[in-house]
Amino acid sequence: MPCEVKPHFVILYGSQKGQAKSIAEGIAEEAEGHGLVAELSCLNQTEKYNLEKENAPVVFIVSTTGDGEPPDNTLQFVRHIKKKSLAPDHYKHLCYALLALGDTNYANFCNCGKTIDRRLQELGAKQFYMTGYADDGVGLEVVVDPWLEGLWKAIKEALSKMASDQTAHLKGVLEDSAKETPDLSLLDVQLNLLSLTDDQNCGSVKSTVGTDSKNAPAASSSVSAIQTAVSDRRPASPAGGVGMSSESGYVARISASAAETQTRDTGGSHVLLEGSLTCSLPPLSESSLNVPALPPPYLDVSLEDVVSVGQIDGPLNKETLHEVPLSRAVQLTRQDSVKITLLLELDISAYPEIVYQPGDSFDVFCPNNASEVDKMLHRLGLEDKKNHCVRVSLKKDTKKKGAHVPPYIPQNISLIYLLTWCLEIRSVPKKAFLRALVEHTGDGVQRRRLQELCSKQGAADYNQYVRDPSLSILELLTAFPSCSPPLTLLIEHLPKLQSRPYSAASSHLRHPGKLHFVFNVVQLAACSGRPAGSRGLCTGWLFDLINPSLVFPRKAESSSSPALPKIYMSLRANCSFRPPADLSVPFVMVGPGTGVAPFIGFLQQREKERQENPEAGFGETWLFFGCRHRDRDYLFREELEGFESNGTLSHLKVCFSRDDQEEGTTLAVRPRYVQHNLLLHSQRITDILLKQNGYLYVCGDAKNMAKDVNDTLLEMIKTEIQVDQLEAMKRLAKLREEKRYLQDIWG
């Protein structure tokens, strides 16, 4: 009797930082439980799949990066399907479903997924399941979980239909053939149609979970692989944009509901209860749970005591980076300001190949905090082995699809180097990681709470206590003392230590051989899992790195200190967030707080251009700046006022959100935020954008300011040219398409 061949489908992913890949791997791992075989490939692995001839259902999982760009490993595929030479029926044989990952805090939400979706349909491909658009701005799982739940039924129905169509086609061929060749009518041909909707294949994957879920069936949510701290989005200043999500309100409501203090009736008296990272409330604490499947282990890790271990200091790719000294540091805010804002000057004179333009940004490579590394070693019980060599290899019997040793873990490195320069120990734990931690937690109450946090029912608690406060794995382990994970688990689940990007805040024309950048020392607020609060990883490191002798008053000259600290960096050119090439074109800049940084470079360059071309016609320039207090955190005040006085800056519009409150004035008297100032100059700004082909640049906070500015622009367009909301949105979309509405924002 021939062996039964399981029906198969294809999974193709495009991922910049691993989220789409993790979801795709989760689907592949779950396929076997549904009686299916999944063929998993990255979109750049063209030798492993062939869409030109594929007759099985294809599932695409793709993210978007940068300013709506495809991930690096998807770019070639997108270019291929965009070819105008392809016929309209090129993919008429293709049956597909697509899940797009994005972030509404950034421009062109899910643009890569939308591009692939649109182009496949233009080429004749048919969808067998609705497209999902997951928003990391509110939590990918809001869309991913239900999308994955419905995927399996859709795949099976698609396979059944395709088998049925093939059967009908074969019958037709045989009938036609029989008419032409009567002798074939003697053949007894029996075609059996495989049923893909049998009960054994479509059984519920829900399970009731108690304190022991090691053998619990997989929940339909493979989104355990999602990392919500860094979504294929850039963590700091590279260009992005804004958008809207219908799920935003829902997530806000369920999160707020979970956060509310609840009251339980206990025999006439009322006991006030409060939820926390380690304590849940009814109904969650009394619910049956749908937890993700236990991620299959795939690595073998050992520690060896060897005499010499390589790569003892510096980032992994330091050979391709530039090690540059910090030549100056200036505190731009007063001591009584809410935030500490610093300007740092890098001496890049030794690297003539570093040629940057205003609007460019660069990556800073910083190590994990040394005290946190020590705490992690202590938590793992490996303090005495910190200098041992880490050996990592692939398990021979692993069931993980596409398993491989992470490329960011080189051979012959010490354990302390691994935790310092390789793994992002500040990353927010994924749900898959929480699920794996359950198996290494001794206390029953703590096990149950970890199950809740990674379950479908505990999504609101996960957002409130883990995702939203950006809780790190070390903080989580501190809160769950009976959890003792092995080193292997950290290597399997923690992502690569990421660089941190910053915008250039200078022009090389004004400061040859120097590069300036500005940042706030980030303060992470205290929360349920972080009682004392903490500083941001890179900004805290830079602050500690600065020699006190480098910090000068505003007008101080460069330091002559012989022992200058150095950092590793690399330039990341931004070819779109640049001043207009045509000097006669007007442009508007909106940059409150440290968002003003790239515009300092814009204006320094414009000032030099005006000096070198005194007879040229220059377009007018506008800057909308805002901060809390005029006398405490008005960044670059003297320089900006100097630009205005010498004509480099045509219009400087400033506002101070807290001074209004202290002086008892109102918005009618003085605008509080940059969008209020924009409204006061609505006619002039819309005229620049819609009639003079001018440019608008927005830099700063994505979640609040950029959204408010976008909404204000819509209102301005509606009012000034008398159109409805839809038409105003089309006008703004056209500005984006023409690269005349550009954003450099971060969340």
XYZ file of C-alpha atoms in Angstrom:
747
model
C 0.000 0.000 0.000
C 1.551 3.354 -0.981
C 2.544 5.817 1.735
C 0.086 8.609 2.400
C 1.317 11.919 1.028
C 0.271 14.893 3.111
C -0.954 17.963 1.197
C 1.510 20.833 1.245
C 1.573 24.594 1.041
C 4.343 27.162 0.710
C 5.343 29.870 3.215
C 7.450 32.785 1.999
C 8.622 35.527 4.336
C 10.360 38.883 4.094
C 11.745 40.203 7.363
C 14.145 42.941 8.415
C 14.586 42.184 12.103
C 13.021 38.765 12.503
C 9.346 39.276 13.326
C 7.904 38.136 10.012
C 10.363 35.269 9.955
C 9.345 34.149 13.459
C 5.656 34.172 12.561
C 6.374 32.216 9.379
C 8.388 29.663 11.350
C 5.542 29.363 13.848
C 3.089 28.561 11.040
C 5.479 25.981 9.603
C 5.884 24.291 12.983
C 2.143 24.162 13.540
C 1.364 22.763 10.085
C 2.095 19.149 11.000
C -0.567 19.239 13.693
C -3.086 20.105 10.977
C -2.057 17.241 8.741
C -0.157 19.497 6.357
C 3.405 19.952 5.176
C 4.796 23.500 5.024
C 7.655 24.434 2.707
C 9.322 27.446 4.332
C 11.628 29.855 2.488
C 12.819 33.429 2.655
C 11.818 35.483 -0.374
C 15.450 35.878 -1.379
C 15.989 32.098 -1.464
C 14.823 31.820 -5.063
C 16.548 28.469 -5.466
C 14.087 26.920 -2.965
C 10.777 27.970 -4.546
C 9.341 28.783 -7.967
C 6.193 30.886 -8.059
C 6.115 30.699 -11.843
C 5.033 27.051 -11.576
C 3.715 26.752 -8.002
C 0.365 24.959 -7.835
C 0.029 24.815 -4.033
C -1.342 27.614 -1.824
C 1.277 30.235 -0.950
C 1.301 32.201 2.311
C 3.301 35.449 2.375
C 4.421 36.998 5.687
C 6.116 40.337 4.995
C 7.142 43.364 7.023
C 7.851 46.963 6.061
C 10.935 48.911 7.057
C 12.231 52.465 6.815
C 10.042 54.841 4.845
C 7.699 52.117 3.593
C 10.511 50.094 2.009
C 10.686 46.304 1.589
C 13.071 44.424 3.899
C 16.504 43.810 2.428
C 15.712 40.154 1.790
C 12.501 41.076 -0.077
C 13.771 43.852 -2.331
C 14.776 41.549 -5.189
C 11.377 39.828 -5.186
C 9.492 43.143 -5.233
C 11.619 44.390 -8.105
C 10.875 41.189 -10.012
C 7.089 41.352 -9.706
C 7.118 45.065 -10.575
C 8.597 44.390 -14.011
C 6.351 45.907 -16.667
C 7.272 43.093 -19.054
C 5.230 40.579 -17.028
C 1.926 39.638 -18.652
C -1.386 40.402 -16.859
C -1.963 36.647 -16.465
C 1.586 35.826 -15.362
C 0.431 34.503 -11.976
C -3.076 33.358 -12.945
C -2.213 29.912 -11.584
C -1.199 31.282 -8.167
C -3.397 31.023 -5.073
C -2.139 33.033 -2.092
C -2.765 34.683 1.276
C -0.765 37.537 2.774
C -0.060 38.896 6.251
C 1.577 42.337 6.303
C 3.376 43.722 9.352
C 3.802 47.449 9.901
C 3.486 50.298 12.355
C 1.023 53.165 12.054
C 3.531 55.418 13.805
C 5.500 55.390 10.569
C 4.859 56.403 6.979
C 3.323 54.088 4.410
C 1.822 51.596 6.839
C 2.399 47.999 5.638
C 3.535 49.410 2.296
C 5.607 46.358 1.320
C 2.695 43.997 1.953
C 0.284 46.268 0.093
C 2.666 46.486 -2.859
C 3.038 42.707 -3.134
C -0.708 42.168 -2.648
C -1.658 44.697 -5.324
C 0.929 43.533 -7.837
C 0.096 39.817 -7.481
C -3.551 40.572 -8.231
C -2.569 42.722 -11.207
C -0.701 39.680 -12.510
C -3.711 37.404 -12.168
C -3.099 35.745 -8.789
C -6.125 34.942 -6.628
C -6.493 35.290 -2.873
C -7.772 32.313 -0.926
C -7.845 34.251 2.364
C -8.202 37.873 3.357
C -5.074 39.977 3.754
C -4.113 40.900 7.327
C -2.525 44.241 8.236
C -0.893 44.004 11.672
C 0.070 47.193 13.503
C 3.020 47.071 15.892
C 1.978 50.510 17.112
C -0.863 48.907 19.083
C 0.343 45.295 19.207
C 0.749 42.946 16.259
C -1.230 40.223 17.987
C -4.479 42.214 17.663
C -4.549 41.302 13.975
C -2.121 38.370 13.806
C -3.903 36.137 16.336
C -7.321 36.078 14.637
C -5.698 35.973 11.182
C -3.765 32.855 12.114
C -6.826 31.252 13.675
C -8.677 31.437 10.368
C -5.690 30.546 8.200
C -5.823 26.781 8.654
C -9.412 26.401 7.548
C -8.707 28.675 4.578
C -5.640 26.640 3.525
C -7.576 23.383 3.702
C -10.495 24.807 1.734
C -8.053 26.142 -0.863
C -6.330 22.771 -1.153
C -9.679 21.014 -1.413
C -10.854 23.375 -4.152
C -7.586 23.055 -6.040
C -7.806 19.243 -5.826
C -11.423 19.378 -6.962
C -10.559 21.644 -9.895
C -7.725 19.339 -10.871
C -10.028 16.328 -10.699
C -12.624 18.038 -12.875
C -9.912 19.013 -15.330
C -8.566 15.453 -15.519
C -12.062 14.035 -16.016
C -12.659 16.483 -18.805
C -9.407 15.574 -20.482
C -10.179 11.868 -20.221
C -13.714 12.313 -21.568
C -12.459 14.324 -24.520
C -9.746 11.782 -25.094
C -12.252 8.934 -24.891
C -14.429 10.512 -27.569
C -11.488 10.800 -29.902
C -10.111 7.327 -29.058
C -12.994 4.904 -28.369
C -10.663 2.144 -27.186
C -9.835 4.203 -24.088
C -13.464 3.982 -22.980
C -12.611 0.508 -21.761
C -10.262 1.965 -19.175
C -11.689 2.108 -15.678
C -10.339 5.334 -14.274
C -11.197 6.159 -10.705
C -10.122 9.517 -9.276
C -10.319 9.940 -5.540
C -10.615 13.408 -4.038
C -8.752 13.833 -0.759
C -10.917 15.445 1.892
C -9.082 18.154 3.795
C -11.890 18.983 6.179
C -12.012 15.778 8.174
C -12.669 16.150 11.867
C -9.272 14.809 12.797
C -7.621 17.606 10.834
C -9.889 20.427 11.920
C -10.235 19.740 15.603
C -10.142 22.576 18.047
C -6.709 23.638 19.142
C -8.015 25.230 22.303
C -6.981 23.750 25.599
C -7.654 24.356 29.235
C -4.383 25.072 30.957
C -3.666 24.631 34.610
C -0.323 25.005 36.275
C 1.268 22.395 34.022
C 0.997 22.971 30.306
C 4.109 21.212 29.061
C 2.045 18.861 26.907
C -0.809 21.223 26.136
C -1.848 21.287 22.454
C -0.804 24.322 20.463
C -3.126 27.263 20.489
C -3.853 28.650 17.070
C -1.829 31.738 17.846
C 1.632 31.400 16.395
C 2.132 35.062 17.165
C 4.117 33.942 20.161
C 6.999 34.718 17.887
C 6.227 38.401 17.836
C 8.645 40.886 19.393
C 6.919 44.119 20.172
C 9.917 46.229 21.270
C 11.518 46.735 17.881
C 9.141 45.898 14.929
C 10.869 46.198 11.793
C 10.668 49.791 12.621
C 13.615 52.005 13.309
C 14.117 52.691 17.033
C 15.167 56.298 16.717
C 15.384 58.935 14.068
C 15.301 57.359 10.586
C 12.405 58.440 8.415
C 8.964 57.060 9.031
C 5.405 58.335 9.072
C 1.948 58.015 10.509
C -1.267 56.227 9.749
C -4.536 55.139 11.336
C -5.631 51.776 12.689
C -9.128 50.622 13.459
C -7.711 48.428 16.200
C -6.186 51.295 18.158
C -9.327 52.121 20.103
C -10.012 48.481 20.872
C -6.556 47.897 22.297
C -6.753 51.100 24.326
C -10.088 50.016 25.789
C -9.016 46.522 26.763
C -5.739 47.799 28.184
C -7.530 50.458 30.206
C -10.016 47.881 31.414
C -7.238 45.590 32.592
C -5.576 48.467 34.381
C -8.622 49.489 36.374
C -8.742 48.678 40.048
C -11.356 46.009 40.674
C -13.480 45.236 43.698
C -14.402 41.737 44.818
C -17.372 41.029 47.072
C -16.218 38.904 49.996
C -19.218 38.198 52.161
C -20.456 41.746 52.608
C -17.065 43.446 52.727
C -15.291 44.798 49.681
C -11.596 44.072 49.192
C -9.790 46.393 46.793
C -7.614 44.468 44.356
C -4.961 45.725 41.966
C -3.360 43.818 39.129
C 0.388 43.829 38.513
C 3.048 42.049 36.527
C 2.958 39.119 38.960
C -0.693 39.244 39.996
C -3.780 38.940 37.794
C -7.414 39.728 38.475
C -10.674 38.003 37.600
C -11.830 37.091 35.055
C -8.323 36.338 33.735
C -7.156 34.685 36.957
C -10.140 32.311 36.790
C -10.129 31.665 33.042
C -9.090 28.684 31.005
C -6.192 29.724 28.809
C -5.145 29.334 25.200
C -1.363 29.293 25.405
C 1.031 29.069 22.464
C 2.746 25.806 21.653
C 6.035 25.229 23.429
C 8.737 26.417 21.000
C 10.919 23.470 19.998
C 14.511 23.731 21.252
C 17.024 23.869 18.442
C 20.437 24.730 19.901
C 23.040 22.913 21.954
C 25.117 25.292 24.090
C 28.137 24.451 26.196
C 30.774 26.431 28.093
C 34.414 25.452 27.867
C 37.286 26.674 30.006
C 39.931 27.535 27.415
C 43.156 29.502 27.701
C 42.409 32.186 25.097
C 39.142 33.500 23.783
C 38.915 35.890 20.832
C 36.928 39.108 20.330
C 37.134 40.357 23.865
C 35.892 43.879 23.181
C 33.945 45.935 20.665
C 30.900 45.143 18.506
C 30.694 42.120 16.250
C 31.286 43.974 12.992
C 33.808 46.481 14.265
C 36.030 45.894 11.234
C 33.388 47.602 9.098
C 32.749 50.447 11.555
C 34.497 53.686 12.415
C 35.872 54.219 15.908
C 35.680 57.966 16.445
C 36.416 60.161 19.477
C 33.893 62.339 21.276
C 35.574 65.737 21.061
C 32.947 67.907 22.756
C 29.778 67.680 24.834
C 27.335 70.481 25.596
C 24.308 70.321 27.854
C 21.565 72.220 26.048
C 19.001 72.261 28.850
C 19.088 73.907 32.260
C 19.576 71.770 35.353
C 15.938 72.292 36.390
C 14.600 71.063 33.041
C 12.473 67.918 32.947
C 14.907 66.281 30.514
C 18.671 66.321 30.152
C 19.496 67.144 26.530
C 23.049 66.842 25.262
C 24.844 67.784 22.068
C 27.824 65.570 21.272
C 30.497 66.309 18.712
C 32.275 63.438 16.947
C 35.686 64.012 15.416
C 35.508 62.233 12.045
C 38.525 63.992 10.531
C 40.494 60.729 10.443
C 37.844 59.195 8.166
C 37.515 61.270 4.968
C 35.206 58.587 3.558
C 32.497 59.670 6.042
C 30.677 62.221 3.903
C 27.278 63.131 5.304
C 24.528 65.500 4.205
C 21.923 67.341 6.300
C 19.125 64.894 7.014
C 21.408 61.853 7.178
C 21.588 59.744 10.288
C 24.149 57.344 11.687
C 24.244 54.266 13.872
C 25.878 54.151 17.289
C 26.945 50.709 18.500
C 26.806 50.517 22.277
C 27.303 47.549 24.623
C 24.800 46.271 27.137
C 25.054 47.849 30.565
C 27.898 46.208 32.511
C 25.951 46.010 35.770
C 23.013 44.399 33.966
C 25.362 41.865 32.372
C 26.711 41.031 35.848
C 23.164 40.658 37.171
C 22.262 38.376 34.294
C 25.322 36.211 34.959
C 24.311 36.020 38.616
C 20.702 35.207 37.677
C 21.897 32.366 35.461
C 24.326 31.146 38.134
C 27.259 31.564 35.754
C 29.374 34.283 37.407
C 32.338 31.950 37.724
C 32.138 31.018 34.031
C 31.919 34.479 32.496
C 35.281 34.031 30.765
C 34.503 30.544 29.483
C 34.184 29.999 25.742
C 30.611 29.605 24.420
C 30.084 26.745 21.973
C 26.807 26.844 20.039
C 25.659 24.170 17.601
C 22.427 22.997 16.024
C 20.528 20.121 17.638
C 20.546 17.171 15.304
C 17.001 16.137 16.207
C 15.386 19.587 16.298
C 11.894 19.912 14.838
C 12.175 23.661 14.321
C 11.701 24.607 10.683
C 14.643 26.441 9.151
C 16.682 26.145 12.344
C 20.210 27.537 12.254
C 22.826 28.916 14.628
C 22.248 32.694 14.864
C 24.798 34.414 12.592
C 25.385 37.117 15.213
C 26.960 34.577 17.588
C 30.514 33.981 16.349
C 32.765 31.140 17.379
C 35.425 31.439 20.063
C 33.819 34.151 22.196
C 33.485 34.398 25.950
C 30.203 34.285 27.820
C 30.647 37.857 29.026
C 31.273 39.011 25.451
C 28.121 37.209 24.327
C 25.998 39.032 26.903
C 27.758 42.358 26.369
C 27.911 42.678 22.577
C 25.792 39.955 20.945
C 22.383 39.640 22.629
C 19.820 42.394 23.222
C 19.241 41.680 26.909
C 17.080 44.828 27.125
C 14.645 43.471 24.531
C 11.007 42.962 25.491
C 10.364 39.206 25.918
C 8.223 37.704 23.189
C 5.266 35.560 24.118
C 7.150 32.516 22.840
C 9.903 33.310 25.327
C 7.391 33.611 28.163
C 5.926 30.277 27.124
C 9.366 28.663 27.239
C 10.077 30.206 30.651
C 7.032 28.404 32.079
C 8.924 25.120 31.833
C 11.722 26.491 34.032
C 9.567 28.065 36.749
C 9.201 26.175 39.992
C 6.487 28.105 41.816
C 2.979 27.167 40.690
C 1.542 30.675 41.065
C 4.370 32.159 39.045
C 3.966 29.462 36.379
C 0.292 30.282 36.043
C 1.015 34.010 35.722
C 3.565 33.438 32.954
C 0.987 31.289 31.170
C -1.522 34.104 31.460
C 0.901 36.677 30.054
C 1.619 34.585 26.956
C -1.974 33.440 26.442
C -4.616 34.811 24.131
C -6.779 35.722 27.133
C -3.909 37.635 28.748
C -3.160 39.901 25.758
C -4.219 43.048 27.618
C -2.063 42.184 30.628
C 0.893 41.395 28.370
C 0.538 44.806 26.737
C 0.097 46.656 30.009
C 2.790 44.998 32.134
C 5.376 43.799 29.573
C 5.075 45.438 26.176
C 4.046 49.021 26.947
C 6.645 49.641 29.703
C 9.330 47.904 27.569
C 10.128 45.427 30.320
C 13.420 43.617 29.805
C 14.063 39.908 30.323
C 16.232 40.678 33.352
C 13.428 42.712 34.950
C 10.997 39.906 34.201
C 13.257 37.296 35.784
C 13.662 39.512 38.850
C 9.883 39.577 39.221
C 9.676 35.768 38.906
C 12.447 34.495 41.208
C 11.546 30.808 40.824
C 12.216 31.004 37.086
C 15.706 29.703 36.270
C 16.163 29.444 32.511
C 19.262 27.855 30.999
C 21.648 29.915 28.882
C 20.421 28.016 25.810
C 16.990 29.581 26.169
C 18.389 33.110 26.091
C 20.436 32.417 22.980
C 17.420 30.876 21.244
C 15.047 33.720 22.056
C 16.966 36.967 22.508
C 17.548 38.970 19.315
C 20.788 40.502 18.124
C 21.978 43.618 19.953
C 20.855 46.484 17.727
C 22.619 49.726 16.958
C 20.874 52.991 17.833
C 20.362 55.609 15.087
C 20.665 59.385 15.541
C 20.135 62.296 13.170
C 23.055 64.493 12.170
C 22.621 67.949 13.725
C 25.272 69.782 11.728
C 26.509 70.560 8.231
C 29.994 69.582 7.136
C 30.186 72.985 5.429
C 29.994 74.693 8.832
C 31.882 72.021 10.799
C 34.381 70.230 8.520
C 35.676 67.029 10.056
C 32.971 67.085 12.748
C 29.577 65.492 13.187
C 27.067 66.698 15.786
C 24.064 64.910 17.204
C 21.548 65.643 19.940
C 19.655 63.378 22.336
C 17.641 63.327 25.525
C 18.892 61.014 28.257
C 15.951 58.607 28.202
C 14.386 57.811 31.561
C 12.279 54.639 31.659
C 9.505 55.191 34.156
C 9.023 52.996 37.203
C 6.339 50.363 36.772
C 5.118 47.080 38.225
C 8.192 45.204 36.987
C 10.635 48.113 37.325
C 10.159 49.684 40.771
C 13.123 52.068 40.539
C 12.938 53.032 36.869
C 16.047 53.083 34.667
C 17.807 54.965 31.902
C 17.758 54.192 28.199
C 20.515 51.823 27.114
C 22.401 53.938 24.582
C 21.646 57.407 25.950
C 22.561 56.271 29.457
C 25.785 54.748 28.131
C 26.694 57.925 26.231
C 25.971 60.042 29.305
C 28.237 57.864 31.463
C 30.892 57.790 28.757
C 31.331 61.542 28.701
C 34.245 62.789 30.741
C 32.944 65.595 32.989
C 35.639 67.835 31.560
C 33.986 67.553 28.157
C 30.759 69.193 29.291
C 30.929 72.927 28.799
C 28.611 75.900 28.958
C 26.853 76.724 25.710
C 29.609 78.951 24.264
C 32.570 76.854 25.298
C 35.256 75.833 22.836
C 36.303 72.267 22.109
C 38.085 70.312 24.758
C 41.819 69.776 24.598
C 41.683 66.741 26.835
C 44.117 64.081 25.541
C 42.001 61.145 26.713
C 38.858 61.358 24.624
C 36.291 58.589 24.836
C 35.520 56.800 21.555
C 32.460 55.177 20.088
C 31.823 52.859 17.155
C 29.559 54.298 14.458
C 28.544 53.931 10.821
C 26.787 56.347 8.489
C 23.310 55.574 7.155
C 22.546 57.950 4.319
C 18.969 59.172 3.921
C 18.422 60.033 0.299
C 14.974 61.559 0.785
C 15.043 63.566 4.039
C 17.153 66.321 2.511
C 16.619 70.022 1.750
C 15.250 70.649 -1.768
C 17.932 70.441 -4.454
C 16.405 73.538 -6.051
C 17.435 76.425 -3.783
C 14.479 78.525 -4.934
C 11.899 76.063 -3.590
C 10.352 77.033 -0.222
C 10.235 74.521 2.614
C 8.653 74.185 6.040
C 10.263 72.406 9.009
C 8.374 71.131 12.062
C 10.660 69.960 14.853
C 9.765 70.357 18.537
C 12.297 69.322 21.194
C 15.179 67.259 19.851
C 13.234 67.023 16.594
C 14.922 70.307 15.673
C 18.282 68.497 15.339
C 18.334 67.731 11.591
C 17.018 71.220 10.813
C 20.071 72.756 12.437
C 22.029 70.958 9.726
C 19.558 72.185 7.081
C 19.988 75.793 8.187
C 23.753 75.646 8.646
C 24.008 74.411 5.086
C 21.570 77.044 3.781
C 23.554 79.785 5.544
C 26.775 78.690 3.805
C 24.989 78.435 0.455
C 23.674 81.963 0.837
C 27.190 83.211 1.613
C 28.621 81.430 -1.426
C 25.771 82.452 -3.786
C 24.718 85.964 -2.716
C 22.943 86.655 -6.030
C 20.910 83.440 -6.080
C 17.192 83.395 -5.396
C 16.408 81.349 -2.293
C 12.981 80.057 -1.341
C 11.569 81.088 2.011
C 12.150 78.823 5.009
C 9.860 78.208 7.993
C 10.656 76.479 11.279
C 8.016 75.520 13.834
C 9.710 74.702 17.130
C 8.224 73.932 20.537
C 9.367 72.953 24.010
C 8.179 73.199 27.610
C 9.852 76.394 28.805
C 11.529 79.277 27.011
C 14.279 79.570 29.639
C 14.904 75.879 30.391
C 14.787 73.752 27.231
C 14.716 76.085 24.216
C 17.345 74.144 22.258
C 19.717 76.099 19.968
C 17.941 79.327 20.868
C 20.812 81.675 20.041
C 21.656 79.852 16.821
C 18.038 79.809 15.634
C 17.526 83.477 16.395
C 20.780 84.166 14.571
C 19.498 82.310 11.503
C 16.358 84.422 11.587
C 18.217 87.708 11.975
C 20.566 87.045 9.025
C 17.761 85.854 6.736
C 18.728 82.195 6.561
C 15.460 81.395 8.338
C 12.557 83.409 6.957
C 10.101 82.599 9.746
C 10.829 81.201 13.226
C 7.630 80.189 15.043
C 8.099 78.983 18.615
C 5.737 77.906 21.374
C 6.145 76.845 24.998
C 3.619 74.380 26.333
C 4.222 74.852 30.064
C 4.882 78.577 30.171
C 1.291 79.128 29.132
C 0.061 77.299 32.207
C 2.393 79.086 34.607
C 1.517 82.526 33.269
C -2.215 81.832 33.245
C -2.610 82.563 29.527
C -4.750 80.577 27.097
C -4.363 79.120 23.641
C -6.294 82.060 22.232
C -3.431 84.274 23.386
C -0.476 81.976 22.790
C -0.204 78.653 20.913
C 0.899 75.735 23.042
C 2.058 73.134 20.521
C 3.551 73.237 17.030
C 0.282 72.185 15.393
C -1.429 75.215 16.962
C 1.163 77.462 15.382
C 0.647 75.738 12.050
C -3.058 76.570 12.249
C -2.274 80.234 12.824
C -0.395 80.264 9.512
C -2.692 77.881 7.671
C -3.093 79.920 4.486
C 0.629 80.525 4.004
C 1.613 76.907 4.658
C -1.026 75.338 2.405
C -0.101 77.821 -0.313
C 3.555 76.714 -0.097
C 2.623 73.034 -0.266
C -0.183 73.066 -2.819
C 0.647 76.002 -5.090
C 4.396 76.572 -4.833
C 5.482 72.922 -4.905
C 7.150 73.414 -1.539
C 8.344 70.792 0.937
C 7.278 69.903 4.469
C 9.599 68.137 6.919
C 8.461 66.741 10.275
C 10.882 65.375 12.869
C 10.219 64.141 16.393
C 7.784 61.994 18.344
C 5.695 59.682 16.176
C 2.947 58.683 18.595
C 1.732 62.148 19.504
C 3.295 65.093 17.710
C 3.518 63.596 14.215
C -0.063 62.347 14.358
C -1.312 65.721 15.603
C 0.585 67.545 12.868
C -0.832 65.188 10.236
C -4.385 65.730 11.500
C -3.817 69.494 11.553
C -2.570 69.470 7.964
C -5.754 67.686 6.911
C -7.867 70.336 8.618
C -5.816 73.114 7.035
C -6.250 71.682 3.539
C -9.978 71.119 4.063
C -10.456 74.695 5.220
C -8.180 76.521 2.797
C -9.248 74.838 -0.452
C -12.760 73.835 0.677
C -12.609 70.058 0.185
C -13.879 67.094 2.188
C -11.825 64.760 4.368
C -11.250 62.197 1.627
C -9.956 64.761 -0.839
C -7.696 66.284 1.826
C -6.263 62.840 2.527
C -5.620 62.378 -1.194
C -3.767 65.691 -1.340
C -1.537 64.689 1.576
C -0.971 61.259 0.042
C 0.127 62.932 -3.181
C 2.620 65.067 -1.241
C 4.040 61.880 0.262
C 4.260 60.185 -3.122
C 6.096 63.183 -4.535
C 8.472 63.080 -1.559
C 7.417 66.586 -0.530
C 5.920 65.556 2.826
C 8.784 63.831 4.616
C 9.082 62.553 8.157
C 11.987 61.598 10.387
C 10.200 60.315 13.462
C 10.506 57.764 16.236
C 8.169 56.144 18.737
